[in-house]
Amino acid sequence: MNEPVLRIKDLQVRYDTSRGPVSAVNHVSFDLHKGEILGLVGESGSGKTTLGMALVGLIQKPGRVAGGEVWLDGRDLAKLSPREYKAVRLADIALMPQGAMNSLNPVTRIREQILDGIRDHGILMSKPEADTHVAHLLERVGLRSEVADMHAHELSGGMKQRVAMAIAISLQPKVIIADEPTSALDVVVQKRVMETLKDVQEELGASIILIGHDMGLMAQTVDRLGVMYAGRLVELSPIQEALINPQHPYTRLLIESLPTTKGKKRLRGIPGLAPQLLNLPAGCAFHPRCPHTFEPCTVHNPPLTQVGARRWAACHLLEETA
Ligand code: SF4
């Protein structure tokens, strides 16, 4: 693997609520390499979207980054002021937000929405230059240049998602956080949008953190998979190895819940519900749902431990192997 382009160390995001602090992202560390697509999966509330928002400096109160480091280009983004972060966002690290359907401005033409972020970074263009640039961006994401004159309500879901992609790549960032970029799209459109995202990523040489809960999409798209549970990263592994031989019981159950085309298989959901972050179980937060719980699980939280070449998992079952 080449040098990391993004290095996240011990990142913590807390929400200060009237019932006490909630750790939505709990001591998460990993590297993202140049040209890599890293998938982040987990049930709702596992902290993956909060992590993505923290990486682009968009955690809103009562949330806050409570600790840790986010290194990009020799700078720790976690230490930047909101004004400094504004200069980095879009130019170096960009977000394709969850629900692109609703993230576009309904009363502004697409051209202006694309140019907005560019102008915000002090890049001035003449009208013909701006028109050419917008047309080029739209073409890059598979849209006709006429889309520039349209409003969001005139576009299909897939087209809106492509516009969100055009905005995200408008300043050629090194890292793109794509938060469920294909949710609410049918599978055919989903596949095409993901193909475009991969093409654009290769053209830019960018790295992507793909957030989602669709393991099938992850299997087709990402190089490595990170699995989050209750705010923690519980497994990190190359995708093929994660699918063939998952190390963490939660990852195994996520994979077993996938339908297969090879013969009939009884689909099994994961028993129980994701825990409330305000009231996490003692020890391993997965222990009330885990089929392998044994004595230390209810007392000690297992650390993320290296369990193979480029593989990490947080489970007491693996400690001896490690
Ligand atoms: Fe299951 Fe224990 Fe491993 Fe947690 S630490 S995943 S409860 S076996």
PDB file of N, CA, C and O in Angstrom, residues 6 52 55-57 70 72 77 85 88-95 168 173-177 209:
ATOM      1  N   LEU A   6      -4.863  10.242   4.136  1.00  0.00           N
ATOM      2  CA  LEU A   6      -5.613  10.722   5.302  1.00  0.00           C
ATOM      3  C   LEU A   6      -5.312   9.785   6.465  1.00  0.00           C
ATOM      4  O   LEU A   6      -5.354   8.558   6.299  1.00  0.00           O
ATOM      5  N   GLY A  52     -18.018  10.736   9.171  1.00  0.00           N
ATOM      6  CA  GLY A  52     -17.852  11.443   7.897  1.00  0.00           C
ATOM      7  C   GLY A  52     -18.015  12.944   8.064  1.00  0.00           C
ATOM      8  O   GLY A  52     -17.232  13.729   7.513  1.00  0.00           O
ATOM      9  N   LEU A  55     -14.985  14.487   9.601  1.00  0.00           N
ATOM     10  CA  LEU A  55     -13.831  14.591   8.701  1.00  0.00           C
ATOM     11  C   LEU A  55     -13.903  15.833   7.818  1.00  0.00           C
ATOM     12  O   LEU A  55     -12.889  16.337   7.366  1.00  0.00           O
ATOM     13  N   VAL A  56     -15.129  16.309   7.549  1.00  0.00           N
ATOM     14  CA  VAL A  56     -15.248  17.532   6.749  1.00  0.00           C
ATOM     15  C   VAL A  56     -15.567  18.750   7.630  1.00  0.00           C
ATOM     16  O   VAL A  56     -15.951  19.799   7.132  1.00  0.00           O
ATOM     17  N   GLY A  57     -15.430  18.594   8.936  1.00  0.00           N
ATOM     18  CA  GLY A  57     -15.594  19.738   9.854  1.00  0.00           C
ATOM     19  C   GLY A  57     -17.010  20.244   9.933  1.00  0.00           C
ATOM     20  O   GLY A  57     -17.226  21.452  10.079  1.00  0.00           O
ATOM     21  N   VAL A  70      -6.819  14.333  12.712  1.00  0.00           N
ATOM     22  CA  VAL A  70      -7.187  14.000  11.325  1.00  0.00           C
ATOM     23  C   VAL A  70      -6.127  14.627  10.426  1.00  0.00           C
ATOM     24  O   VAL A  70      -6.185  15.830  10.141  1.00  0.00           O
ATOM     25  N   LEU A  72      -4.148  15.437   7.091  1.00  0.00           N
ATOM     26  CA  LEU A  72      -4.258  15.498   5.631  1.00  0.00           C
ATOM     27  C   LEU A  72      -3.221  16.514   5.152  1.00  0.00           C
ATOM     28  O   LEU A  72      -3.236  17.671   5.612  1.00  0.00           O
ATOM     29  N   LEU A  77      -6.431  18.434  10.680  1.00  0.00           N
ATOM     30  CA  LEU A  77      -7.688  19.154  10.438  1.00  0.00           C
ATOM     31  C   LEU A  77      -8.495  19.333  11.720  1.00  0.00           C
ATOM     32  O   LEU A  77      -9.277  20.282  11.844  1.00  0.00           O
ATOM     33  N   TYR A  85     -11.175  25.596   8.254  1.00  0.00           N
ATOM     34  CA  TYR A  85     -11.779  24.373   7.708  1.00  0.00           C
ATOM     35  C   TYR A  85     -12.524  24.679   6.414  1.00  0.00           C
ATOM     36  O   TYR A  85     -12.557  23.878   5.478  1.00  0.00           O
ATOM     37  N   VAL A  88     -10.374  24.357   3.484  1.00  0.00           N
ATOM     38  CA  VAL A  88      -9.937  22.987   3.180  1.00  0.00           C
ATOM     39  C   VAL A  88     -11.067  22.180   2.550  1.00  0.00           C
ATOM     40  O   VAL A  88     -10.859  21.392   1.628  1.00  0.00           O
ATOM     41  N   ARG A  89     -12.295  22.406   3.086  1.00  0.00           N
ATOM     42  CA  ARG A  89     -13.455  21.642   2.626  1.00  0.00           C
ATOM     43  C   ARG A  89     -13.709  21.921   1.144  1.00  0.00           C
ATOM     44  O   ARG A  89     -13.580  23.074   0.710  1.00  0.00           O
ATOM     45  N   LEU A  90     -14.005  20.949   0.392  1.00  0.00           N
ATOM     46  CA  LEU A  90     -14.206  21.015  -1.052  1.00  0.00           C
ATOM     47  C   LEU A  90     -12.871  21.055  -1.802  1.00  0.00           C
ATOM     48  O   LEU A  90     -12.699  20.334  -2.769  1.00  0.00           O
ATOM     49  N   ALA A  91     -11.915  21.870  -1.349  1.00  0.00           N
ATOM     50  CA  ALA A  91     -10.636  21.946  -2.071  1.00  0.00           C
ATOM     51  C   ALA A  91      -9.790  20.703  -1.824  1.00  0.00           C
ATOM     52  O   ALA A  91      -9.155  20.183  -2.738  1.00  0.00           O
ATOM     53  N   ASP A  92      -9.763  20.217  -0.574  1.00  0.00           N
ATOM     54  CA  ASP A  92      -8.914  19.061  -0.238  1.00  0.00           C
ATOM     55  C   ASP A  92      -9.734  17.844   0.157  1.00  0.00           C
ATOM     56  O   ASP A  92      -9.342  16.716  -0.096  1.00  0.00           O
ATOM     57  N   ILE A  93     -10.838  18.077   0.849  1.00  0.00           N
ATOM     58  CA  ILE A  93     -11.699  16.964   1.289  1.00  0.00           C
ATOM     59  C   ILE A  93     -13.157  17.399   1.099  1.00  0.00           C
ATOM     60  O   ILE A  93     -13.555  18.469   1.563  1.00  0.00           O
ATOM     61  N   ALA A  94     -13.911  16.602   0.348  1.00  0.00           N
ATOM     62  CA  ALA A  94     -15.270  17.028  -0.012  1.00  0.00           C
ATOM     63  C   ALA A  94     -16.280  15.972   0.398  1.00  0.00           C
ATOM     64  O   ALA A  94     -15.952  14.794   0.536  1.00  0.00           O
ATOM     65  N   LEU A  95     -17.504  16.424   0.568  1.00  0.00           N
ATOM     66  CA  LEU A  95     -18.589  15.539   1.006  1.00  0.00           C
ATOM     67  C   LEU A  95     -19.635  15.409  -0.092  1.00  0.00           C
ATOM     68  O   LEU A  95     -20.081  16.407  -0.656  1.00  0.00           O
ATOM     69  N   ALA A 168     -18.989  17.948  -5.538  1.00  0.00           N
ATOM     70  CA  ALA A 168     -17.924  17.403  -4.679  1.00  0.00           C
ATOM     71  C   ALA A 168     -16.568  17.404  -5.383  1.00  0.00           C
ATOM     72  O   ALA A 168     -15.535  17.583  -4.736  1.00  0.00           O
ATOM     73  N   PRO A 173     -10.735  17.515  -5.075  1.00  0.00           N
ATOM     74  CA  PRO A 173     -10.223  17.167  -3.740  1.00  0.00           C
ATOM     75  C   PRO A 173      -9.437  15.860  -3.758  1.00  0.00           C
ATOM     76  O   PRO A 173      -9.613  15.040  -4.657  1.00  0.00           O
ATOM     77  N   LYS A 174      -8.591  15.698  -2.745  1.00  0.00           N
ATOM     78  CA  LYS A 174      -7.818  14.443  -2.629  1.00  0.00           C
ATOM     79  C   LYS A 174      -8.678  13.347  -2.005  1.00  0.00           C
ATOM     80  O   LYS A 174      -8.446  12.169  -2.232  1.00  0.00           O
ATOM     81  N   VAL A 175      -9.631  13.768  -1.181  1.00  0.00           N
ATOM     82  CA  VAL A 175     -10.468  12.794  -0.467  1.00  0.00           C
ATOM     83  C   VAL A 175     -11.941  13.171  -0.654  1.00  0.00           C
ATOM     84  O   VAL A 175     -12.310  14.342  -0.537  1.00  0.00           O
ATOM     85  N   ILE A 176     -12.754  12.164  -0.959  1.00  0.00           N
ATOM     86  CA  ILE A 176     -14.205  12.380  -1.080  1.00  0.00           C
ATOM     87  C   ILE A 176     -14.894  11.481  -0.057  1.00  0.00           C
ATOM     88  O   ILE A 176     -14.625  10.277   0.010  1.00  0.00           O
ATOM     89  N   ILE A 177     -15.760  12.087   0.752  1.00  0.00           N
ATOM     90  CA  ILE A 177     -16.583  11.309   1.677  1.00  0.00           C
ATOM     91  C   ILE A 177     -17.943  11.148   0.992  1.00  0.00           C
ATOM     92  O   ILE A 177     -18.662  12.137   0.807  1.00  0.00           O
ATOM     93  N   ILE A 209     -13.997   7.601   0.994  1.00  0.00           N
ATOM     94  CA  ILE A 209     -14.599   6.855   2.098  1.00  0.00           C
ATOM     95  C   ILE A 209     -16.078   6.721   1.739  1.00  0.00           C
ATOM     96  O   ILE A 209     -16.792   7.725   1.615  1.00  0.00           O
TER      97      ILE A 209
END
